[in-house]
Amino acid sequence: MSTSIHWRSFQAPNEQQCPSSGNVVRIAPNDLSFNTPEAARDIYYHVINGRPKLLKSEDYKRTELASMATVRDVADHRRQRSSISKAFSTVAAREKQGIIDTYAEKLVHYLQEHGCGSDGLDVIPVYTWLTPRLEAEMDLFDYLIADGVATREELISQSMIFLAAGSGTVQSALTGATFYLLKNPQALEKLQEEVRDALESVDEITDQSTSCMPYLNAVIQEGLRLFPPLPSRLPRVSPGAIIDGHYVPKGAVVSATTYDMSRDSRYWYQPDEFWPERWISSNDRREASKPFSTRPRACIGVNLALLEMRLVLARLVYTFNMESVSRSEKWDEGLKVYFLWKKPPLRVRFTPIVGR
Ligand code: HEM
């Protein structure tokens, strides 16, 4: 039976509430939740010629903001996405490194002053301070204006969606990675070893140097697997389509929730354990973790998000010894989901390493 997550709680629905047929659970009269990578491909990857397209559901209309993330029409989405895609290429993300460095440095100064007391500090407001600044400084307007087709309203709503889509998600990803590292001191030690052995000084923390750190990248992937920043369902409407071998009639709402697949023992060895090594060498089915979803509506900010995470985590690990304080190891027991995570405080002590 699938463990499709419910709004507002971590409880798996029981068989009576949600009749299941193995890989699919009916979570509302007209709403099916799948939990296989095959279903995720059939639902989200609709770029193969001749396959019917599954559009975003009416749920996306609830927001006032008509933007690239909420638009349902395929041609309109393609037009909006192509006008901004250059701003999110790997090369463009790399150009943002200076901005990320500036704010990461400010973050470190703050933690040096306020993070080393016996109670440490709650990292959530700190990461909440950081991430909107990273997104707000990006010159996305320049790309949209240069393209010349965006209306004034579109410019405003696109900018707001980039801020909203980028900041809360990266904040959650950093919080999740911090929590799992503290809960797993061996993994933290291994990461410290990798980062500190590779670098002579903080100035060497770059896109290039951190891309070549396998354990850092594995920690990020493993954090995103266990704590995907968008854990809820991403609903689509069936046009009358076969999904993982099941015919789903026209009009039914379908989704494949990454949280369910990321915790499924059919795809992962000890799925609830934080084990970054699985991303370096293992028999796990890694395509069962899709924190950024799948083309054509996959996250446009993936390169930028991963760069931000690498630069910030490497700097924290290089500069500080980190310890969990005041029962933070049970932090995940207080989590709730309202589309995004509602997170309890996560207190961490940051002890600066002399000379860094
Ligand atoms: C760890 C960080 C992030 C995660 C896990 C994440 C995850 C996702 C996911 C799962 C989607 C698909 C949503 C859906 O189907 O409704 C998405 C879409 C999107 N994301 Fe992200 N995101 C992250 C960071 C960012 C950043 C940094 C930006 C921009 C600054 C961004 C901008 C967007 C936009 C504009 C879309 C809509 C794309 C489209 O429909 O074509 N995201 N993201």
Short mmCIF file of C-alpha atoms in Angstrom, two decimals, residues 108-279:
data_model
loop_
_atom_site.label_atom_id
_atom_site.label_comp_id
_atom_site.label_asym_id
_atom_site.label_seq_id
_atom_site.Cartn_x
_atom_site.Cartn_y
_atom_site.Cartn_z
CA VAL A 108 29.07 33.26 8.55
CA HIS A 109 29.73 36.57 10.37
CA TYR A 110 26.31 36.39 11.97
CA LEU A 111 26.83 32.81 13.11
CA GLN A 112 30.28 33.64 14.47
CA GLU A 113 28.69 36.31 16.66
CA HIS A 114 25.42 34.66 17.61
CA GLY A 115 25.69 30.93 17.00
CA CYS A 116 28.29 29.71 19.47
CA GLY A 117 26.47 30.14 22.80
CA SER A 118 25.48 27.07 24.80
CA ASP A 119 21.92 27.21 23.34
CA GLY A 120 23.16 27.77 19.79
CA LEU A 121 20.48 29.34 17.62
CA ASP A 122 17.50 28.35 15.54
CA VAL A 123 18.76 28.01 11.94
CA ILE A 124 15.34 28.46 10.34
CA PRO A 125 15.12 32.28 10.69
CA VAL A 126 18.76 32.48 9.64
CA TYR A 127 18.21 30.50 6.44
CA THR A 128 14.94 32.43 5.96
CA TRP A 129 16.96 35.64 6.02
CA LEU A 130 19.47 34.27 3.52
CA THR A 131 17.51 32.67 0.72
CA PRO A 132 15.17 35.49 -0.43
CA ARG A 133 18.22 37.73 -0.66
CA LEU A 134 19.92 35.26 -2.98
CA GLU A 135 16.89 35.13 -5.30
CA ALA A 136 16.07 38.86 -5.07
CA GLU A 137 19.53 39.88 -6.22
CA MET A 138 19.37 37.81 -9.39
CA ASP A 139 18.97 39.96 -12.49
CA LEU A 140 15.98 38.06 -13.84
CA PHE A 141 14.25 41.26 -14.85
CA ASP A 142 17.09 41.94 -17.30
CA TYR A 143 16.45 38.67 -19.11
CA LEU A 144 12.68 39.23 -19.23
CA ILE A 145 13.02 42.82 -20.43
CA ALA A 146 15.66 41.86 -23.02
CA ASP A 147 13.25 39.29 -24.41
CA GLY A 148 10.74 42.10 -24.98
CA VAL A 149 7.57 39.99 -25.07
CA ALA A 150 6.67 40.03 -21.39
CA THR A 151 3.90 42.42 -20.33
CA ARG A 152 4.30 44.62 -17.23
CA GLU A 153 1.96 42.29 -15.26
CA GLU A 154 3.97 39.28 -16.35
CA LEU A 155 7.22 40.90 -15.25
CA ILE A 156 5.77 41.48 -11.80
CA SER A 157 4.21 38.07 -11.35
CA GLN A 158 7.24 36.19 -12.76
CA SER A 159 9.57 38.03 -10.40
CA MET A 160 7.32 37.27 -7.45
CA ILE A 161 7.08 33.61 -8.35
CA PHE A 162 10.87 33.31 -8.65
CA LEU A 163 11.23 34.80 -5.21
CA ALA A 164 8.53 32.59 -3.73
CA ALA A 165 9.50 29.38 -5.55
CA GLY A 166 13.20 29.81 -4.93
CA SER A 167 13.57 31.08 -1.40
CA GLY A 168 11.29 28.79 0.64
CA THR A 169 12.51 25.69 -1.16
CA VAL A 170 16.24 26.39 -0.75
CA GLN A 171 15.63 27.33 2.89
CA SER A 172 13.92 23.96 3.47
CA ALA A 173 16.65 22.09 1.62
CA LEU A 174 19.37 23.71 3.76
CA THR A 175 17.40 23.01 6.94
CA GLY A 176 16.85 19.36 5.99
CA ALA A 177 20.52 18.82 5.13
CA THR A 178 21.60 20.48 8.39
CA PHE A 179 19.25 18.31 10.43
CA TYR A 180 20.31 15.03 8.85
CA LEU A 181 24.00 15.87 9.15
CA LEU A 182 23.63 16.62 12.85
CA LYS A 183 21.64 13.46 13.40
CA ASN A 184 24.34 11.44 11.63
CA PRO A 185 27.69 12.58 13.04
CA GLN A 186 29.63 10.09 10.91
CA ALA A 187 28.26 11.66 7.75
CA LEU A 188 29.06 15.14 9.09
CA GLU A 189 32.60 14.05 9.88
CA LYS A 190 33.05 12.59 6.40
CA LEU A 191 31.77 15.80 4.83
CA GLN A 192 34.07 17.93 6.99
CA GLU A 193 36.99 15.78 5.93
CA GLU A 194 36.17 16.12 2.24
CA VAL A 195 35.62 19.89 2.34
CA ARG A 196 38.52 20.74 4.64
CA ASP A 197 41.02 18.47 2.86
CA ALA A 198 40.15 19.98 -0.52
CA LEU A 199 40.48 23.65 0.44
CA GLU A 200 43.34 25.85 1.60
CA SER A 201 41.09 28.83 2.29
CA VAL A 202 37.48 29.93 2.13
CA ASP A 203 38.18 31.73 -1.17
CA GLU A 204 38.56 28.33 -2.82
CA ILE A 205 34.87 27.55 -2.28
CA THR A 206 33.67 27.91 -5.86
CA ASP A 207 31.20 26.33 -8.23
CA GLN A 208 34.03 24.30 -9.74
CA SER A 209 35.66 23.12 -6.50
CA THR A 210 32.34 22.12 -4.91
CA SER A 211 31.09 20.34 -8.05
CA CYS A 212 34.06 18.00 -7.64
CA MET A 213 33.18 17.02 -4.05
CA PRO A 214 31.28 13.73 -4.37
CA TYR A 215 30.30 13.49 -0.73
CA LEU A 216 28.96 17.07 -0.56
CA ASN A 217 26.84 16.43 -3.65
CA ALA A 218 25.65 13.11 -2.22
CA VAL A 219 24.70 14.82 1.08
CA ILE A 220 22.61 17.35 -0.85
CA GLN A 221 20.84 14.64 -2.89
CA GLU A 222 20.21 12.54 0.21
CA GLY A 223 18.83 15.54 2.11
CA LEU A 224 16.49 16.30 -0.80
CA ARG A 225 15.40 12.65 -0.90
CA LEU A 226 14.45 12.47 2.78
CA PHE A 227 13.20 16.02 3.02
CA PRO A 228 11.97 17.19 -0.41
CA PRO A 229 11.14 20.91 -0.12
CA LEU A 230 7.95 20.40 -2.15
CA PRO A 231 6.65 17.20 -0.54
CA SER A 232 3.01 17.53 -1.57
CA ARG A 233 1.33 16.20 -4.64
CA LEU A 234 1.76 18.08 -7.93
CA PRO A 235 -1.68 17.44 -9.45
CA ARG A 236 -2.34 16.95 -13.15
CA VAL A 237 -5.53 16.20 -15.07
CA SER A 238 -5.82 13.01 -17.07
CA PRO A 239 -6.89 13.52 -20.69
CA GLY A 240 -7.78 9.79 -20.69
CA ALA A 241 -4.37 8.13 -20.39
CA ILE A 242 -2.57 4.96 -19.35
CA ILE A 243 -0.57 5.61 -16.20
CA ASP A 244 1.75 2.85 -15.07
CA GLY A 245 -0.49 0.34 -16.80
CA HIS A 246 -3.80 1.68 -15.38
CA TYR A 247 -6.27 3.43 -17.65
CA VAL A 248 -7.27 6.71 -15.97
CA PRO A 249 -10.39 8.32 -17.43
CA LYS A 250 -10.50 11.88 -18.70
CA GLY A 251 -10.92 14.49 -15.95
CA ALA A 252 -9.49 12.45 -13.06
CA VAL A 253 -6.74 14.22 -11.11
CA VAL A 254 -3.48 12.28 -10.78
CA SER A 255 -0.15 12.75 -9.04
CA ALA A 256 2.99 10.84 -8.08
CA THR A 257 4.35 12.22 -4.85
CA THR A 258 8.11 12.30 -4.56
CA TYR A 259 7.90 11.95 -0.77
CA ASP A 260 6.18 8.55 -1.08
CA MET A 261 8.66 7.20 -3.62
CA SER A 262 11.67 8.51 -1.69
CA ARG A 263 10.68 6.47 1.35
CA ASP A 264 9.70 3.26 -0.42
CA SER A 265 11.72 0.17 0.48
CA ARG A 266 11.16 -1.27 -3.02
CA TYR A 267 13.46 1.44 -4.37
CA TRP A 268 15.81 2.20 -1.48
CA TYR A 269 17.89 0.18 0.92
CA GLN A 270 16.82 1.29 4.44
CA PRO A 271 14.77 4.17 3.02
CA ASP A 272 14.41 6.15 6.25
CA GLU A 273 18.16 6.23 6.91
CA PHE A 274 20.33 9.17 5.88
CA TRP A 275 23.00 7.41 3.87
CA PRO A 276 24.67 9.76 1.31
CA GLU A 277 26.84 6.86 0.06
CA ARG A 278 23.78 5.54 -1.80
CA TRP A 279 24.30 8.40 -4.32
#
